[in-house]
Short mmCIF file of C-alpha atoms in Angstrom, two decimals:
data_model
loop_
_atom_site.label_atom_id
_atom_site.label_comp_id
_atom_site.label_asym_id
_atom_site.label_seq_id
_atom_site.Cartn_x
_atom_site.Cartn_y
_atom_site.Cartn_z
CA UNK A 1 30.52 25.07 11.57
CA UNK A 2 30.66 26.52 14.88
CA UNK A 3 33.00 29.74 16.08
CA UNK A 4 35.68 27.58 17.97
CA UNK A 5 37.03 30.79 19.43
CA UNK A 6 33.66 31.86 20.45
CA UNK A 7 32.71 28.50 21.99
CA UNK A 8 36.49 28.57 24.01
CA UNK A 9 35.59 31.92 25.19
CA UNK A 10 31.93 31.07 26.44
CA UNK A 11 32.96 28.12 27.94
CA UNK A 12 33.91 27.25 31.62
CA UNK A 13 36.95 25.17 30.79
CA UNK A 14 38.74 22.92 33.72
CA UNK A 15 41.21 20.86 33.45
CA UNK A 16 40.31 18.05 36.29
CA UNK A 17 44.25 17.21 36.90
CA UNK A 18 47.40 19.02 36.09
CA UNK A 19 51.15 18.38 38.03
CA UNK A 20 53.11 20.59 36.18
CA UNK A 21 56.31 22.76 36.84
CA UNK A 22 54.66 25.60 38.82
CA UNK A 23 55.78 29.16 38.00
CA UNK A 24 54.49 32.87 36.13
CA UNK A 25 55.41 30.78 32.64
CA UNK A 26 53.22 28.23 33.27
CA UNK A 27 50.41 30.37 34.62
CA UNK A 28 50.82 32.43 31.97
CA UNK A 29 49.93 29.21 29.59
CA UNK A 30 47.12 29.13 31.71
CA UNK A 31 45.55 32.26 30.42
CA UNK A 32 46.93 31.79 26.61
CA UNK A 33 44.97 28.36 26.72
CA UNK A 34 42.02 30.35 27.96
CA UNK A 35 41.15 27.83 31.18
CA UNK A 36 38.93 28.73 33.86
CA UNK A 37 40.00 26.43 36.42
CA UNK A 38 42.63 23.11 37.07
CA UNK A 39 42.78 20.48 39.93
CA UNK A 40 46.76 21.26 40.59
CA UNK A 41 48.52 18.53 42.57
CA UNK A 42 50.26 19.91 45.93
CA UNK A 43 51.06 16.58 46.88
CA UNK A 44 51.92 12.47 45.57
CA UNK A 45 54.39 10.98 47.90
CA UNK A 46 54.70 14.11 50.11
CA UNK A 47 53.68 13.10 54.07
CA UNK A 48 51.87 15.94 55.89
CA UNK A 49 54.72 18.12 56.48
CA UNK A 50 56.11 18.55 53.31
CA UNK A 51 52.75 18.59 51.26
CA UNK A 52 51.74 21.67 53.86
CA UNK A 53 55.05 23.36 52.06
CA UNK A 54 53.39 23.21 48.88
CA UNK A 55 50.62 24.73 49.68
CA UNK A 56 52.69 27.69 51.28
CA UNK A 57 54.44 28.07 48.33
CA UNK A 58 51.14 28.31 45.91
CA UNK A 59 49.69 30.66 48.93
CA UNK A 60 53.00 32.69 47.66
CA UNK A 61 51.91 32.13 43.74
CA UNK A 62 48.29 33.71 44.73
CA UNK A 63 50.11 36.86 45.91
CA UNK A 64 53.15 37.17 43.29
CA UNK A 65 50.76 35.98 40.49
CA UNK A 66 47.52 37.47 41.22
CA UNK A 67 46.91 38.71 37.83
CA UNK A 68 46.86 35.33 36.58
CA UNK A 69 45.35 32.79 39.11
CA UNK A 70 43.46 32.79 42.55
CA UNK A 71 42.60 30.25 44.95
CA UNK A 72 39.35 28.00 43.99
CA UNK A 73 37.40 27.05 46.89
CA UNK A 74 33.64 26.98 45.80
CA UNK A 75 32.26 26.51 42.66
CA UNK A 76 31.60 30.41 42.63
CA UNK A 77 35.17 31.16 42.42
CA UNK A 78 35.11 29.27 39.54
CA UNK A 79 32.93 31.70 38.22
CA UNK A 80 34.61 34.38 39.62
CA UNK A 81 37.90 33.50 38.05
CA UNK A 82 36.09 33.41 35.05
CA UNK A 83 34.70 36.71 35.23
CA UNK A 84 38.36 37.83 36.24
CA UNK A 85 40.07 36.29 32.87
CA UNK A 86 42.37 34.38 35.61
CA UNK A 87 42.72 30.64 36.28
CA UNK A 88 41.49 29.43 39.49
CA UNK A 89 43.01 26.82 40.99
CA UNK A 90 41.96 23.49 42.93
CA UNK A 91 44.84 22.16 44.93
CA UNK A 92 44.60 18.62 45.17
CA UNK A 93 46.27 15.82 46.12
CA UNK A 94 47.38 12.65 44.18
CA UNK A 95 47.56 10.34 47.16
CA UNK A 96 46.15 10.70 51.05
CA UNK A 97 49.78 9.66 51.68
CA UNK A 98 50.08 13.30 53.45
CA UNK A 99 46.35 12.23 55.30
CA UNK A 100 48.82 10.25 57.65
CA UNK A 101 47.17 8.19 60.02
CA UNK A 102 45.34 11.15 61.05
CA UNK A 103 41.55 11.52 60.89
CA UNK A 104 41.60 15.01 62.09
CA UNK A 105 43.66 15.87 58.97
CA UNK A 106 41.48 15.49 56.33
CA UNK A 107 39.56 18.66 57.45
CA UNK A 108 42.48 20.38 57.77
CA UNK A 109 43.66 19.96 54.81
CA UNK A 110 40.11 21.05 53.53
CA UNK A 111 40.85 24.06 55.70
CA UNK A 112 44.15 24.91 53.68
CA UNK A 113 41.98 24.93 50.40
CA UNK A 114 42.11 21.35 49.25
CA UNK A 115 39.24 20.32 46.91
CA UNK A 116 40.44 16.73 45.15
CA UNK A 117 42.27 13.81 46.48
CA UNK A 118 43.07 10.84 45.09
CA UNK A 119 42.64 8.04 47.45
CA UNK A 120 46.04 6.08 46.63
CA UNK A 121 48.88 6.69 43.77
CA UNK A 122 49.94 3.31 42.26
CA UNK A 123 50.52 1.94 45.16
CA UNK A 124 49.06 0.90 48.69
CA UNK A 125 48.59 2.76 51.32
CA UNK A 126 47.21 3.25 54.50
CA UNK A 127 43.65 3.59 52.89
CA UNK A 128 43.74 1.56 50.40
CA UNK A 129 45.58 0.09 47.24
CA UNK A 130 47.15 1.74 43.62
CA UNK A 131 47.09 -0.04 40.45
CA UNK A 132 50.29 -1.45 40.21
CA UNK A 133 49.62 -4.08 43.36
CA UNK A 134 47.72 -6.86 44.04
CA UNK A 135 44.21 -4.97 45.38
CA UNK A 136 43.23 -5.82 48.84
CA UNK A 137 40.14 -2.71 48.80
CA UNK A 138 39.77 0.00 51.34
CA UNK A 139 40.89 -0.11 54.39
CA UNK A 140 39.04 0.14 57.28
CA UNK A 141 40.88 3.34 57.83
CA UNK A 142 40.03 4.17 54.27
CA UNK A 143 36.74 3.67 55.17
CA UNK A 144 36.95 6.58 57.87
CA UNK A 145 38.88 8.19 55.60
CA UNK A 146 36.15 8.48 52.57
CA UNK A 147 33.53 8.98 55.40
CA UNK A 148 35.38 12.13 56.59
CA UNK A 149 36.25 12.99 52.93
CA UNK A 150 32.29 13.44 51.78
CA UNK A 151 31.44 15.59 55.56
CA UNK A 152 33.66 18.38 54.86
CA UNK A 153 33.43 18.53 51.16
CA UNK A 154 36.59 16.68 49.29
CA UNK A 155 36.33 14.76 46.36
CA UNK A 156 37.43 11.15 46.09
CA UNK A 157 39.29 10.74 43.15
CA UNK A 158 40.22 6.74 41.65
CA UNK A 159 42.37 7.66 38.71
CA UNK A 160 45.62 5.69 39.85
CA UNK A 161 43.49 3.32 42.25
CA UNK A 162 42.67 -0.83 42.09
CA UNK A 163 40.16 -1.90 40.75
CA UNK A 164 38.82 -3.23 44.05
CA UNK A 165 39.49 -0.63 46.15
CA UNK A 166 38.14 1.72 43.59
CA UNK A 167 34.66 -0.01 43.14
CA UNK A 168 34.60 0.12 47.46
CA UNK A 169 35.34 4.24 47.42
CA UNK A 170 32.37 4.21 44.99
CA UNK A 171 30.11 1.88 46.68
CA UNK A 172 31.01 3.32 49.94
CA UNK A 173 31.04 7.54 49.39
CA UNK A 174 27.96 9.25 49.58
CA UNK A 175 28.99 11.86 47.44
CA UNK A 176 30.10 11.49 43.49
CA UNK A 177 33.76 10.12 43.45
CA UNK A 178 35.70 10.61 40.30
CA UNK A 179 38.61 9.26 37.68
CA UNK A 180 39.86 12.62 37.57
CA UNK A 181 42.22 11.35 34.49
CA UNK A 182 41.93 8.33 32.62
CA UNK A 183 41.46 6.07 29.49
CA UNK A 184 40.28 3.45 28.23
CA UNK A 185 41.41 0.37 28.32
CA UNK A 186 39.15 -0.78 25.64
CA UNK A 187 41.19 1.57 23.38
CA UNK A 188 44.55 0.09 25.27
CA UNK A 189 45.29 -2.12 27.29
CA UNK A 190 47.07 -0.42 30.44
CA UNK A 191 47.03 -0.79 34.05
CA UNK A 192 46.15 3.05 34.57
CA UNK A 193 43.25 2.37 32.02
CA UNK A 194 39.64 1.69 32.97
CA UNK A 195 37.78 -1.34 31.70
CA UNK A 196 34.22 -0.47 29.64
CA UNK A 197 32.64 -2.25 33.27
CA UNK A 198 34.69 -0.06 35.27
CA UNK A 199 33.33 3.77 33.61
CA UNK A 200 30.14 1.86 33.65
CA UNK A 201 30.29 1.59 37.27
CA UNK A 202 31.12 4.82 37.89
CA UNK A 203 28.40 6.47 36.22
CA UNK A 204 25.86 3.99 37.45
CA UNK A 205 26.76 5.56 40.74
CA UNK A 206 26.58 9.13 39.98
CA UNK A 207 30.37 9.66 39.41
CA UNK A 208 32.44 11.22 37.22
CA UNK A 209 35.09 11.05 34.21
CA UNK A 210 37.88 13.29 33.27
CA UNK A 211 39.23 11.90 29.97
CA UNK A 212 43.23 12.22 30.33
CA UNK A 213 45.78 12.66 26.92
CA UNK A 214 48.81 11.33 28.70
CA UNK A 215 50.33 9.89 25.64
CA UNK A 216 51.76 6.53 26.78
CA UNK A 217 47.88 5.54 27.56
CA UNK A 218 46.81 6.55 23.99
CA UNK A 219 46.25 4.00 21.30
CA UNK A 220 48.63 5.72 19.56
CA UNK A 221 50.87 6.42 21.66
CA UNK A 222 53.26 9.48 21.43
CA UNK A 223 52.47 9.10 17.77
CA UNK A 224 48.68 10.52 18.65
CA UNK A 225 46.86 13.69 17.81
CA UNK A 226 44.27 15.99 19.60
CA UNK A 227 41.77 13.87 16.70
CA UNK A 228 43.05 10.83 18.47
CA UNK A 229 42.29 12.28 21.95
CA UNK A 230 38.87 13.19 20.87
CA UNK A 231 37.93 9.42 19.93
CA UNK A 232 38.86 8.63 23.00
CA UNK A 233 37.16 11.32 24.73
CA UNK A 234 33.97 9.95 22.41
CA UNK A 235 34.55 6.43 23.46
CA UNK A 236 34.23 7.67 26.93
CA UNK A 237 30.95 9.25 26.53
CA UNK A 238 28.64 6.68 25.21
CA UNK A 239 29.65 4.74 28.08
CA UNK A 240 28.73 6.69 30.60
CA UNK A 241 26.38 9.56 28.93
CA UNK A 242 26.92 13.06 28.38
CA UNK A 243 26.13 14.62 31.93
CA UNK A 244 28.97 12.54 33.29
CA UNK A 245 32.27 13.16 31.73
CA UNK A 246 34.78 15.89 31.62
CA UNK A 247 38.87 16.89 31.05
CA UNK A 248 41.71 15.69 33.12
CA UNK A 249 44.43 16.75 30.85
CA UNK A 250 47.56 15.06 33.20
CA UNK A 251 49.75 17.90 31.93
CA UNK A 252 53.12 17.50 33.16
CA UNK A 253 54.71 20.56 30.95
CA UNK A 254 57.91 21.79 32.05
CA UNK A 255 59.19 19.06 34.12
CA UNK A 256 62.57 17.36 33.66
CA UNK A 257 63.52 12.96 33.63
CA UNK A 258 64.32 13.71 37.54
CA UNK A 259 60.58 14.35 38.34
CA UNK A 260 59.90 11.61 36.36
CA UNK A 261 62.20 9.45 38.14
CA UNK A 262 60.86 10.50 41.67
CA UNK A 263 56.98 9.85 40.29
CA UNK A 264 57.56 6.54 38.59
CA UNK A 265 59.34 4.87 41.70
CA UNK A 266 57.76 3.86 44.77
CA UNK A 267 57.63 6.27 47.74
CA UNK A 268 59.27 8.60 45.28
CA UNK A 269 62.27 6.36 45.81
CA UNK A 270 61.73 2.61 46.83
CA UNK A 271 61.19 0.15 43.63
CA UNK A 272 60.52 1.21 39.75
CA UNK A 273 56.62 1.04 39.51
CA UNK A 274 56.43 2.00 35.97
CA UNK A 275 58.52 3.16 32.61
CA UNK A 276 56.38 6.08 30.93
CA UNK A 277 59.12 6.09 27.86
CA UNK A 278 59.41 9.21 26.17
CA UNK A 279 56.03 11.63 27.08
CA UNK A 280 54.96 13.78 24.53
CA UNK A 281 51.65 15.15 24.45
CA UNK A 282 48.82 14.78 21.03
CA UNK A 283 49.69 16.97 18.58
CA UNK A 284 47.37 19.71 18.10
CA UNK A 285 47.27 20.47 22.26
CA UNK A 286 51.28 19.69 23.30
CA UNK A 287 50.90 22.60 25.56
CA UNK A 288 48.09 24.00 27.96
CA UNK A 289 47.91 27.21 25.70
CA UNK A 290 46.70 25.32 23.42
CA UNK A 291 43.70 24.17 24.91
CA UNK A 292 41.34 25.97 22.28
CA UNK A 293 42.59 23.26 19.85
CA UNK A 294 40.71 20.68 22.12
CA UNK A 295 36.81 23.00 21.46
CA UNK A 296 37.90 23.48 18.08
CA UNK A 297 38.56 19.35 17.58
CA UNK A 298 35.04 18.65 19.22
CA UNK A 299 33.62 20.84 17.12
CA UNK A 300 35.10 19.80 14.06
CA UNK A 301 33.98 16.22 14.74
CA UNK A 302 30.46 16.85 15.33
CA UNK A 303 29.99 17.63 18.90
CA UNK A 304 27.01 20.44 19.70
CA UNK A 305 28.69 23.73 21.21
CA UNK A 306 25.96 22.76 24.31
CA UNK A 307 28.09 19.47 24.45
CA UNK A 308 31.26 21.09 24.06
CA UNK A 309 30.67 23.39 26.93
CA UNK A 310 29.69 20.22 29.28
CA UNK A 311 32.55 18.16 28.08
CA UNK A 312 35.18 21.56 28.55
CA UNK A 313 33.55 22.34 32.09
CA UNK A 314 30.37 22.38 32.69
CA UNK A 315 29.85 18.83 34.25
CA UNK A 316 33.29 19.14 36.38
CA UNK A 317 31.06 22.42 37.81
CA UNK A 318 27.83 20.77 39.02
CA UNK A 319 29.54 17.99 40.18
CA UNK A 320 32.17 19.79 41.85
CA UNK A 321 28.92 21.68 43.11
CA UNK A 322 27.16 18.54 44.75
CA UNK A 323 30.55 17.02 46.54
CA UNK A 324 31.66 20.61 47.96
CA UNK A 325 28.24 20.50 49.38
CA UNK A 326 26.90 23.84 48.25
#
């Protein structure tokens, strides 16, 4: 058997989606859980004004919290951060909602330090359609939109997307798109959950997985354990090979039913979209300081420390790499 704490502390470990409670706790979890770096969402139902507020107030974080994270805008602060012992972070976006009906602010955005966005959030928009509506593809906009996207370096991620509209992002980007954080459905049967076809497809097309643990996707539910996220992390991976999956946690720690109110309803306030129930995380990894629990699982179940490191990092790097256009 492998060292699991030597593995952890060798690895590059990123967490491809977190949209938790900001703050020095939090960050502070960060470090305990030993990660490297985490796609953090600035922005789901925000429009351009407000979602440019978020990003002045983790501009703040950088300053008040340098000790414990720095802004991620190549794949060598990545390495940097790791280097440091601090957490870099991605912002990203869970929705081009705040993209407007503005071209010209995709690149700005880019500008501001914005790495990952997610092309729709449950719903439609002005690019194309979430997975809670009947899927009329990408826009033409969304077209210009995913065009603009791969020129100055932003990944297009599908995680909350249609099925349609998802497989014309794919089809259509030039660069590696991504489910930043899913499962799937051949394990449950979900709406957020991608079909065996649809990780094939992905793959096939040099794109990316990040294997979420939100609980309510999970076969078993809130009943499941970091073993149970493993199998499905497994599941993942002889679908689409090892070079081509990763971790997108979906960590929502510290947030109260209010958040979850505003995220579950449309626009943040229009109709109910979605009931998540109660949320709590696999036992064994409830909290992002316990991340090591998550090397120490793969390990215990037979994965290769050289898989391990892919799996906790590695692959989110080089593709990260290729769509930042380094």
């Amino acid at each position: 058997m492998h060292n699991a704490a030597e593995v952890h502390n060798q690895a590059i470990v990123i967490d491809g989606l977190i949209i938790a409670n900001w703050g020095r706790e939090l960050f502070e979890d960060m470090r305990r859980g030993g990660l490297t770096a985490a796609n953090c969402t600035v922005s789901v139902w925000e429009g351009f004004q407000a979602t440019v507020n978020n990003i002045a107030e983790f501009n703040r974080y950088f300053q008040e919290h340098a000790d414990l994270i720095r802004p991620v805008r190549t794949t060598a602060d990545i390495l940097a951060a790791k280097e440091e012992g601090r957490t870099g972070i991605i912002l990203g976006f869970q929705n081009a909602h705040a993209f407007e009906d503005q071209l010209g602010y995709v690149e700005i955005f880019k500008q501001l330090g914005v790495g990952i966005v997610q092309m729709a959030y449950n719903t439609q928009n002005l690019v194309g359609t979430g997975c809670y509506e009947r899927d009329g593809g990408l826009s033409g906009f969304g077209r210009e939109v995913v065009a603009e996207m791969n020129r100055v370096g932003i990944m297009c991620d599908l995680s909350h997307v249609g099925a349609k509209t998802s497989e014309e992002v794919i089809l259509e980007s030039k660069k590696p798109v991504c489910y930043s954080h899913c499962l799937p459905a051949g394990l449950k049967d979900h709406p957020r959950n991608k079909s065996d076809a649809e990780l094939r497809f992905i793959a096939e097309h040099g794109g990316f997985v990040g294997v979420t643990m939100f609980a309510p996707f999970l076969k078993k539910g809130i009943e499941s354990t970091v073993d149970d996220y493993v199998e499905a992390i497994g599941y993942v991976l002889d679908i689409v090979g090892e070079d081509a999956i990763g971790i997108g946690t979906d960590f929502t720690q510290g947030h109260d039913q209010n958040f979850f109110e505003w995220l579950t309803h449309d626009k943040g306030y229009a109709r109910r979209l979605t009931r998540f129930g109660e949320i709590i995380n696999p036992e064994g990894i409830r909290t992002i300081g316990e991340f090591p629990n998550l090397t120490e699982a793969l390990l215990r179940n037979g994965y290769s420390p050289r898989l391990v490191e892919k799996i906790m990092g590695g692959n989110w790097v080089r593709v990260l790499k290729d769509v930042w256009g380094e």
